[in-house]
mmCIF file of C-alpha atoms in Angstrom:
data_model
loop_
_atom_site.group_PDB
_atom_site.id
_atom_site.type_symbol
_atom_site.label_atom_id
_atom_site.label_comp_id
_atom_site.label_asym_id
_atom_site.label_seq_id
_atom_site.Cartn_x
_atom_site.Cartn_y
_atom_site.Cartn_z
ATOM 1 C CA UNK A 1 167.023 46.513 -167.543
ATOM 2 C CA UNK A 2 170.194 45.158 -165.764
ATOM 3 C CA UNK A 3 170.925 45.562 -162.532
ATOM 4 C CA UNK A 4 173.242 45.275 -159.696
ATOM 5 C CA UNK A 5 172.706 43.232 -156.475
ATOM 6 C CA UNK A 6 170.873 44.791 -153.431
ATOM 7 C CA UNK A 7 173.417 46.710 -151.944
ATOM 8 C CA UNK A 8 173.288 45.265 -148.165
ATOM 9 C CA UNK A 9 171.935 41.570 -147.304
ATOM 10 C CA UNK A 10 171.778 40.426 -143.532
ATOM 11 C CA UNK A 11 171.959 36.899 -142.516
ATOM 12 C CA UNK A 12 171.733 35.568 -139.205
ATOM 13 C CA UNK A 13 171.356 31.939 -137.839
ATOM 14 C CA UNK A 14 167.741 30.880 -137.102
ATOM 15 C CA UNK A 15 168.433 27.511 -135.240
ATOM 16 C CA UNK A 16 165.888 26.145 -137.183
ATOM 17 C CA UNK A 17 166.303 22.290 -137.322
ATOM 18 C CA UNK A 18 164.931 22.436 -140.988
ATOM 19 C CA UNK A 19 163.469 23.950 -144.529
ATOM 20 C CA UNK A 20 162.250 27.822 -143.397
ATOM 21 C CA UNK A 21 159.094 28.509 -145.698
ATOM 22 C CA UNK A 22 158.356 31.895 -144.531
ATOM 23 C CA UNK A 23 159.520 34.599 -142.831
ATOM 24 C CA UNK A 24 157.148 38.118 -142.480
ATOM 25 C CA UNK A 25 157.981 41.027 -140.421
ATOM 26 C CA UNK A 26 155.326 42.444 -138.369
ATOM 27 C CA UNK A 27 153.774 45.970 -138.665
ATOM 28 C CA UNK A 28 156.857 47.928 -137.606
ATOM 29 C CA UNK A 29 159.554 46.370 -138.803
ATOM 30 C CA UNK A 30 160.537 45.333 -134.916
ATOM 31 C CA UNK A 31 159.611 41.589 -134.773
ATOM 32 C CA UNK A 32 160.226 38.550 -137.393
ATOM 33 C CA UNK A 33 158.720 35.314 -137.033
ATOM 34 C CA UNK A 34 159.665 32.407 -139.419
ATOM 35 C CA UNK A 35 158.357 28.747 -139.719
ATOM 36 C CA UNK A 36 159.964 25.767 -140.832
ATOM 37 C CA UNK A 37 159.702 21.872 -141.955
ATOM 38 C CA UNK A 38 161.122 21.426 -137.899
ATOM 39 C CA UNK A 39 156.838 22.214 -137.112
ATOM 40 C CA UNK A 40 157.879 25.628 -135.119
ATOM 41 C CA UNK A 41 157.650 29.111 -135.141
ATOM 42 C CA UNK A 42 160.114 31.049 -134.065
ATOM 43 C CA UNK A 43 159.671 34.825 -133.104
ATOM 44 C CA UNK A 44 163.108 37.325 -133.021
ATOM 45 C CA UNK A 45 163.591 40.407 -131.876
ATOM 46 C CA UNK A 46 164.851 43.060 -134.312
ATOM 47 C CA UNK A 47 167.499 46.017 -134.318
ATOM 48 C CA UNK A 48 168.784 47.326 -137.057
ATOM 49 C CA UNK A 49 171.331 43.972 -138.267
ATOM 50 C CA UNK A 50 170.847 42.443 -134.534
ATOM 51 C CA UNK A 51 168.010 39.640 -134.226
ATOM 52 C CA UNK A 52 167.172 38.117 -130.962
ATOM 53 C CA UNK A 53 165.280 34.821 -130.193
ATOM 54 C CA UNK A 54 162.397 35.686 -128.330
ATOM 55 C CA UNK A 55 160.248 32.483 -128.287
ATOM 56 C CA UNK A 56 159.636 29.410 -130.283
ATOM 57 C CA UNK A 57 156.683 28.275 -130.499
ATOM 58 C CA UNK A 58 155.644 24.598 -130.962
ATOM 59 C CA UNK A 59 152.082 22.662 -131.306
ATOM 60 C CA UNK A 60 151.871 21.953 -135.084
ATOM 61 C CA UNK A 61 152.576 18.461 -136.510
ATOM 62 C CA UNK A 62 154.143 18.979 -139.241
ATOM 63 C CA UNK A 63 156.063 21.554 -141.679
ATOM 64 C CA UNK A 64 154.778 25.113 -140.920
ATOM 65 C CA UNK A 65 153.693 26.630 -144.340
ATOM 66 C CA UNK A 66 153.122 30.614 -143.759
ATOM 67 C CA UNK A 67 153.027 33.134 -140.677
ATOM 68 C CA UNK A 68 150.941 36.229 -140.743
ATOM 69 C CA UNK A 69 150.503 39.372 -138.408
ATOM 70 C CA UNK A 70 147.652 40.918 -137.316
ATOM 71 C CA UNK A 71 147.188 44.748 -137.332
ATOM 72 C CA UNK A 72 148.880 46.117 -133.843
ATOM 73 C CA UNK A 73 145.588 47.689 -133.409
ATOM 74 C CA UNK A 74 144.827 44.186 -132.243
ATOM 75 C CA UNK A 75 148.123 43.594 -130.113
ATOM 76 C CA UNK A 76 150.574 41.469 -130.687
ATOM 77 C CA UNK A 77 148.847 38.315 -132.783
ATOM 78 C CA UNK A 78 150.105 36.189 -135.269
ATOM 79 C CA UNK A 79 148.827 33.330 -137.228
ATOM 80 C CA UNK A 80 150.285 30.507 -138.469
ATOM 81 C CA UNK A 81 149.270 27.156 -140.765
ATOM 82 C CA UNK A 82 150.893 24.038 -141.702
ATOM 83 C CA UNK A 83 150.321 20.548 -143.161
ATOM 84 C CA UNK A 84 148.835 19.175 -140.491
ATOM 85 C CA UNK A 85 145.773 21.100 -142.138
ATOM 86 C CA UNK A 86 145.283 23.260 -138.285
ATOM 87 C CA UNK A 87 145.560 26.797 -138.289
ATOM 88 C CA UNK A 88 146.903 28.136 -134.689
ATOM 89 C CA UNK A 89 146.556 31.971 -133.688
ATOM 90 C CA UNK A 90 149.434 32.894 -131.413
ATOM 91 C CA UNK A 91 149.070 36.505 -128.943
ATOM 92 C CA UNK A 92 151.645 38.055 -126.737
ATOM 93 C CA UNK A 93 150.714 39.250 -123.517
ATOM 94 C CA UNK A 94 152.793 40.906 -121.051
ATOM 95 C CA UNK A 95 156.270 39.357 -123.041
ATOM 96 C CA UNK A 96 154.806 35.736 -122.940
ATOM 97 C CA UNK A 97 153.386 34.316 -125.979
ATOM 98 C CA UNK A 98 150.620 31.871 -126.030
ATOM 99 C CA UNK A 99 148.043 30.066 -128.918
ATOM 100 C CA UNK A 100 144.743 31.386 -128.335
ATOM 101 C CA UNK A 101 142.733 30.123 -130.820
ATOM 102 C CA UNK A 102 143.403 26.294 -132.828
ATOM 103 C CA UNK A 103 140.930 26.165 -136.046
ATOM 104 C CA UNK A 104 140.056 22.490 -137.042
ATOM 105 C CA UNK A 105 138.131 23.912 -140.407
ATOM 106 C CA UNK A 106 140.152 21.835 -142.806
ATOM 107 C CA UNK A 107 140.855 18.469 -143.908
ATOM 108 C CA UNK A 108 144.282 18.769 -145.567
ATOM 109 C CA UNK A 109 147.047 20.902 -145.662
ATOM 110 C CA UNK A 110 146.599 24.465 -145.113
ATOM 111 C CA UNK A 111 148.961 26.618 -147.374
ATOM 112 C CA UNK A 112 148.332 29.908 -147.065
ATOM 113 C CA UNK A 113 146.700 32.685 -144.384
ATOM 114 C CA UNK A 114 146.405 36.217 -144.735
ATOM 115 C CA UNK A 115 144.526 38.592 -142.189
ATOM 116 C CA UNK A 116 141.997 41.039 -143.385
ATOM 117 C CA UNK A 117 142.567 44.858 -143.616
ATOM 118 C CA UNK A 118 141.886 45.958 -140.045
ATOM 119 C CA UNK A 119 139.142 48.027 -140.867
ATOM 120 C CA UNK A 120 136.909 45.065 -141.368
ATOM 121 C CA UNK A 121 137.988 43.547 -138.402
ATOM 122 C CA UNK A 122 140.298 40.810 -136.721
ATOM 123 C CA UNK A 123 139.296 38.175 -139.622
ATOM 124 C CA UNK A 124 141.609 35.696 -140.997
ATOM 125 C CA UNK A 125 141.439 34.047 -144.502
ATOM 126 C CA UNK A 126 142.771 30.391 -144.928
ATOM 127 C CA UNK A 127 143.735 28.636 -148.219
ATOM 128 C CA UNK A 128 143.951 24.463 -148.049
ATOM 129 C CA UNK A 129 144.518 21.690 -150.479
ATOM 130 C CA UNK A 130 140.687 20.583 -149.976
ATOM 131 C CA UNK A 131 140.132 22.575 -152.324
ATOM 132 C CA UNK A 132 138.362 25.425 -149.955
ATOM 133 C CA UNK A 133 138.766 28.425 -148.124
ATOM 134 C CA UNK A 134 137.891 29.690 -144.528
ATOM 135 C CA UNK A 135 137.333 32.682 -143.484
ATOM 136 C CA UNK A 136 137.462 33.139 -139.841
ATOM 137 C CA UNK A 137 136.037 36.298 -137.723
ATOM 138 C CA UNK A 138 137.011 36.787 -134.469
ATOM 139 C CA UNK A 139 133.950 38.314 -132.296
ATOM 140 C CA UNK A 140 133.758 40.348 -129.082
ATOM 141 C CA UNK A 141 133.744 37.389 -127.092
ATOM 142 C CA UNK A 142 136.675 35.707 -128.503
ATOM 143 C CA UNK A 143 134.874 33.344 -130.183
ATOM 144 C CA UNK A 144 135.303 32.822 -134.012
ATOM 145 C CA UNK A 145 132.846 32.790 -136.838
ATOM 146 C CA UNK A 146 133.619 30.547 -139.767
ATOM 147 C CA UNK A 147 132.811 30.615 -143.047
ATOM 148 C CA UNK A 148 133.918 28.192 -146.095
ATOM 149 C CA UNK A 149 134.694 28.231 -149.819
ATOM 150 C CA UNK A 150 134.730 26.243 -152.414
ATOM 151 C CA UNK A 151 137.340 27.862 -154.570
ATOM 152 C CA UNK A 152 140.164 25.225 -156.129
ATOM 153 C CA UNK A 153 138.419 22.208 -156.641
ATOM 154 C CA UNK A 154 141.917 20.188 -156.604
ATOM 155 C CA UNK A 155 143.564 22.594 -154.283
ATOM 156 C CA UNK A 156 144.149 26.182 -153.137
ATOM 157 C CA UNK A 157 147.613 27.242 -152.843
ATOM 158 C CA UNK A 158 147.464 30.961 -151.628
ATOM 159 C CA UNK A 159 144.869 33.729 -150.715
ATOM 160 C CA UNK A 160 145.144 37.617 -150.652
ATOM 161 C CA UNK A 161 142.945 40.465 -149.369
ATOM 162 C CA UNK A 162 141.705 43.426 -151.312
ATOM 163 C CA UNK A 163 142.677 46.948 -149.671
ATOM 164 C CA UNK A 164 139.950 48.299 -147.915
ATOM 165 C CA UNK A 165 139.981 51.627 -149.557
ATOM 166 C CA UNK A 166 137.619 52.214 -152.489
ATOM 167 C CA UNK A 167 139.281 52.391 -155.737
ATOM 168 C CA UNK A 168 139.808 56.229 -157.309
ATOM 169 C CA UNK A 169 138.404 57.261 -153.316
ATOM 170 C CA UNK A 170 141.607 59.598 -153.468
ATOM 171 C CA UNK A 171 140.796 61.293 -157.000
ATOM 172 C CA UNK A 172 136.839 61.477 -157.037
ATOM 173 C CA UNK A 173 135.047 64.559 -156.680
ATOM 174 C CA UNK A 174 133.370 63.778 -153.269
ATOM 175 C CA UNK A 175 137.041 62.906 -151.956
ATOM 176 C CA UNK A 176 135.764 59.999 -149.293
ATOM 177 C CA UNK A 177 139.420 58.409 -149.123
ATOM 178 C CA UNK A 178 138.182 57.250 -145.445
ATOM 179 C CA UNK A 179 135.474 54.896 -146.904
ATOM 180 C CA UNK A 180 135.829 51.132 -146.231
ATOM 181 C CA UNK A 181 135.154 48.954 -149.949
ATOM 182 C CA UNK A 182 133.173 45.738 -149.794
ATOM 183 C CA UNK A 183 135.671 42.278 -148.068
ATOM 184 C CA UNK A 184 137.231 41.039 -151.542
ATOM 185 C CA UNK A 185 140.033 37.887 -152.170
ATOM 186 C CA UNK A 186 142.091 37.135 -154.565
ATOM 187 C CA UNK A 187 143.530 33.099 -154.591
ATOM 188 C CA UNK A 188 145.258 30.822 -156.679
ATOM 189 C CA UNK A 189 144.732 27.089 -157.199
ATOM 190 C CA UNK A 190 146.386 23.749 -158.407
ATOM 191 C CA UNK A 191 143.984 24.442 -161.546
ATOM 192 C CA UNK A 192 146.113 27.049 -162.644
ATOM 193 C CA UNK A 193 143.427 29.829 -161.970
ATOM 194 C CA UNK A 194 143.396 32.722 -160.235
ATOM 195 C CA UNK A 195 139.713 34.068 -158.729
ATOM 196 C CA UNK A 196 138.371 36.813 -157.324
ATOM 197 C CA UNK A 197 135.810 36.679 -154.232
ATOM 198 C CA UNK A 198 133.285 38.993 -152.646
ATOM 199 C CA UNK A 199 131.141 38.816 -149.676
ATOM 200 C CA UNK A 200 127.839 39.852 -150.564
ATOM 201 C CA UNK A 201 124.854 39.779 -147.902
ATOM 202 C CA UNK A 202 127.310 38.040 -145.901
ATOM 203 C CA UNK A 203 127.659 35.530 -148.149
ATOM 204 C CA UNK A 204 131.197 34.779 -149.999
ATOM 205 C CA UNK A 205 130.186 34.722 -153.836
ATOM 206 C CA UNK A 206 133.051 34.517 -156.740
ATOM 207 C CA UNK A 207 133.266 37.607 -158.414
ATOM 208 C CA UNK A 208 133.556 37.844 -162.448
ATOM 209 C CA UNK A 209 134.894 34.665 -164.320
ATOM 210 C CA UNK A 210 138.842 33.123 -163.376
ATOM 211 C CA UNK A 211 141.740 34.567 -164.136
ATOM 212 C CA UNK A 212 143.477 32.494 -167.066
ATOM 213 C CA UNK A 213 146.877 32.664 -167.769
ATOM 214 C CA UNK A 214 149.053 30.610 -166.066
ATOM 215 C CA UNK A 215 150.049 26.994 -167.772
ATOM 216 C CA UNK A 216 150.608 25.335 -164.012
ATOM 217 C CA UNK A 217 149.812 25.467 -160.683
ATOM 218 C CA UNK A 218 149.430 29.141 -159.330
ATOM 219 C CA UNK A 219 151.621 29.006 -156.176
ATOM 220 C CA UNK A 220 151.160 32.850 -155.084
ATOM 221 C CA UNK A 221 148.989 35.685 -155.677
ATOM 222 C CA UNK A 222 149.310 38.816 -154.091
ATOM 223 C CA UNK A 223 146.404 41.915 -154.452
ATOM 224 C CA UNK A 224 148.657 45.294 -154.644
ATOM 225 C CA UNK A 225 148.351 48.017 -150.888
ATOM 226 C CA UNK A 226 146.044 51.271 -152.685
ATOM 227 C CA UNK A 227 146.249 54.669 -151.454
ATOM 228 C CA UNK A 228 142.801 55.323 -153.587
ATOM 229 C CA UNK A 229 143.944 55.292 -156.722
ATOM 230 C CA UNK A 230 141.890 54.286 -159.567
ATOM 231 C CA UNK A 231 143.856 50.968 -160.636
ATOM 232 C CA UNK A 232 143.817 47.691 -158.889
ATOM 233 C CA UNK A 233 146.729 45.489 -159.130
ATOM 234 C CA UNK A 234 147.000 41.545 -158.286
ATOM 235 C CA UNK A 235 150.678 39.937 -158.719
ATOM 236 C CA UNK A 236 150.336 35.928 -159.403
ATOM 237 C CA UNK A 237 153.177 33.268 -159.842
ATOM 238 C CA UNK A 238 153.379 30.101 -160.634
ATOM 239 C CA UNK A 239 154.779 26.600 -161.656
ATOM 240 C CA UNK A 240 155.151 27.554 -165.029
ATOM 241 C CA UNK A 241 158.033 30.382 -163.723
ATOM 242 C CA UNK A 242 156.094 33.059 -165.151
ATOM 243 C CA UNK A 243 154.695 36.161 -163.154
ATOM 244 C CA UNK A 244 151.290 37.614 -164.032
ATOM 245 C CA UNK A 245 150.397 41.411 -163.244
ATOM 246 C CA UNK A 246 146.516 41.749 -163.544
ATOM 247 C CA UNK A 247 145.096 45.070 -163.282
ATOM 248 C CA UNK A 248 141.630 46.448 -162.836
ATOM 249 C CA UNK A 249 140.842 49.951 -164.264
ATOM 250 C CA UNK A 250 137.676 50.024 -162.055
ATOM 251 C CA UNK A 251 135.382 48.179 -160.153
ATOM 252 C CA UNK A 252 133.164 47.245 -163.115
ATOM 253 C CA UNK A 253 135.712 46.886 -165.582
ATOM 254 C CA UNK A 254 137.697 43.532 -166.315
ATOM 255 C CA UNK A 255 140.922 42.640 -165.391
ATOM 256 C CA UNK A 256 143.504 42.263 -168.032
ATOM 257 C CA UNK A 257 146.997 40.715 -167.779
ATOM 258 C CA UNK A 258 150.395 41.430 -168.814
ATOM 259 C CA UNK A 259 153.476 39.005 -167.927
ATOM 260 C CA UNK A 260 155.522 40.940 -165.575
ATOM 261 C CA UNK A 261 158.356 40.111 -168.392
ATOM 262 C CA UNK A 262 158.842 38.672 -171.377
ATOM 263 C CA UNK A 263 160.793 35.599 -170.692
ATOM 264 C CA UNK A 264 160.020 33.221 -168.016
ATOM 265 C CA UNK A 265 162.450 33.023 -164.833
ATOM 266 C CA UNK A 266 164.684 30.491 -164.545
ATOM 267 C CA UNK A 267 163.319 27.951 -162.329
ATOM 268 C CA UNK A 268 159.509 28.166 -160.884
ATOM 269 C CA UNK A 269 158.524 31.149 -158.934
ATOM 270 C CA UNK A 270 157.302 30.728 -155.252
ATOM 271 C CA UNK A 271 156.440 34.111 -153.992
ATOM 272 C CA UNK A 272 154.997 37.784 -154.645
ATOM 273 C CA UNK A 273 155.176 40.330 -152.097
ATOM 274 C CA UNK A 274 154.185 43.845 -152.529
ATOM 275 C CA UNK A 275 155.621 47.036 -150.688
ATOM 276 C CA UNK A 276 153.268 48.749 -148.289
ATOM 277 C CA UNK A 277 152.902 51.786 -150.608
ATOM 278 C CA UNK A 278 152.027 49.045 -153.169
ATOM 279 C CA UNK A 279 154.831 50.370 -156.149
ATOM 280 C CA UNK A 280 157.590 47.584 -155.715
ATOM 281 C CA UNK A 281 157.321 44.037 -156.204
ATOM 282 C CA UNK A 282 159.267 41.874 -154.806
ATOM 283 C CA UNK A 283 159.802 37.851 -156.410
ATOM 284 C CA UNK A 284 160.812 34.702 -154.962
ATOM 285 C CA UNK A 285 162.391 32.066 -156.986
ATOM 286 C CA UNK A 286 163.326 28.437 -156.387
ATOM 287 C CA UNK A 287 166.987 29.428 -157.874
ATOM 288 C CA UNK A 288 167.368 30.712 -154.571
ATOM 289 C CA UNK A 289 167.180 34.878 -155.894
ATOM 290 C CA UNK A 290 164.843 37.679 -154.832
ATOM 291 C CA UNK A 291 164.027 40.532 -157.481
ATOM 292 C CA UNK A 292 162.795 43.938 -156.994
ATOM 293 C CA UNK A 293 160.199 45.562 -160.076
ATOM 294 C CA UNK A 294 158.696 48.468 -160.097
ATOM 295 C CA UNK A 295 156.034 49.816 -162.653
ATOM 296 C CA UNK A 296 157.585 52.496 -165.366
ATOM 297 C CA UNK A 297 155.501 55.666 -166.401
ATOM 298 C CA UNK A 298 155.092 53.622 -169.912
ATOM 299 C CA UNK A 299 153.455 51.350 -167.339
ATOM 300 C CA UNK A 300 156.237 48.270 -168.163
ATOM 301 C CA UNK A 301 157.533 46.705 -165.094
ATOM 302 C CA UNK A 302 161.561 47.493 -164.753
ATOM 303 C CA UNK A 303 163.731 44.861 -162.573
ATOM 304 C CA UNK A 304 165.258 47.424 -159.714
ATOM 305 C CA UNK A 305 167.319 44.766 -158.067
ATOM 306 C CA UNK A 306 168.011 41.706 -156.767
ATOM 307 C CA UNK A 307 169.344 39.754 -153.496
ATOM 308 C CA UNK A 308 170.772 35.944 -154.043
ATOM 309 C CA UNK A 309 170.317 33.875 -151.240
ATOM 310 C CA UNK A 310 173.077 31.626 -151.525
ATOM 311 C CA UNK A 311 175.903 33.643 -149.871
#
């Protein structure tokens, strides 16, 4: 399907000294925070096209990988990793920010974190190049509960939550949409697999067999926001510049793939990011261009748009 570039692209100067890896918005749409090769994290203001430095935050030792927010239910927190294989957790109180919590779990690079769906808590998943990953739980007394891995025995590149709502909670008969589904993970590893985890007894145990598909390393995977629905969706990319949509009919049933298009992209793909309503897909490419998909009613994935970076 061709399309036409994203109508309206805002850029604004960072004063980043070097590489940004990652840039998320938080809940509302009103702060950004970004992290760069320069080992900081910066955190901006936003209104509508304006975007204010409000802090930068320094303490990591190397290039800053990913940023995460917490749910606001939790205030203002935000969680950052980087190569120096430490994962900080940053908190804003009364305008100031400050690092509340440093996590020593790993032994090399940390790649990826992604906080939990807040009904389950303020818990905080971390993906590293050992080869593991850590789930941390924050408890009443501040104090953090860890628990470990062994995913990707060569690596793990990235890490995704389930939704906590039950698939099909919104169509079945007893109509329980408010029900909370077991703590589930989706990550993808320098062995070109994507798995599936679930706690069990409070134990972390890998669900089904991997995900094959991918030819290289799997450098994102991304598990799709549900409003109860019956489907589950994962988005996974990869070295090999392909994109894989895997979807899950129920909870029993097995997950089957389909390429989210025929052809690879043009140059490896770094990042999937789902809308909150979970119906657009956004891409990341290293040719510097950011697509838009969204699912057909013949249930093939059209390309919607697309924003190039190099302006």
């Amino acid at each position: 399907m061709a399309t036409t570039a994203a109508s309206a692209v805002n850029v604004f100067e960072t004063h980043h000294e070097d590489i940004i890896h990652d840039a998320q918005l938080d809940y509302y749409g009103r702060r950004l925070a970004t992290c760069s090769s320069d080992a900081t994290v910066k955190i901006f203001e936003v209104d509508d096209t304006n975007h204010r430095l409000v802090d930068t935050l320094r303490g990591h030792q190397g290039p800053v990988w990913q940023v995460a927010w917490a749910h606001p239910k939790f205030g203002n927190v935000l969680a950052s990793c980087a190569y120096d294989a430490k994962v900080f957790v940053w908190r804003e109180y009364n305008g100031a920010w400050s690092k509340v919590a440093e996590h020593h779990v790993h032994s090399s690079s940390v790649n990826s974190v992604s906080w939990a769906p807040h009904e389950h808590g303020l818990i905080l998943a971390c993906a590293s190049s050992d080869g593991r990953i850590s789930v941390l739980a924050c408890k009443e007394d501040a104090s953090w509960d860890v628990q470990t891995i062994h995913a990707h025995a060569i690596g793990v590149n990235a890490v995704s939550w389930a939704p906590a709502t039950i698939p099909a909670s919104l169509v079945t008969a007893s109509g329980n949409s408010g029900a909370v589904g077991p703590k589930r993970l989706v990550s993808g590893g320098c062995d070109n697999l994507v798995k599936i985890w679930r706690e069990d007894n409070g134990q972390w145990k890998e669900e089904g067999t991997p995900l094959q598909g991918h030819a290289d390393w799997v450098r994102d995977v991304a598990w799709a926001p549900s409003i109860g629905l019956p489907t589950s969706y994962i988005a996974s990319c990869s070295q090999d510049k392909t994109v894989s949509i895997w979807t899950q009919d129920s909870p029993t049933a097995p997950w089957v793939r389909k390429p989210l298009k025929a052809e690879p992209f043009l140059d490896v793909v770094w990042r999937v990011s789902w809308s909150h309503s979970g119906n657009i897909l956004a891409v990341s490419c290293g040719d510097n261009k950011v697509s838009m998909w969204k699912e057909n009613l013949e249930g093939v994935f059209d390309q919607i748009g697309e924003a190039n970076e190099g302006l």
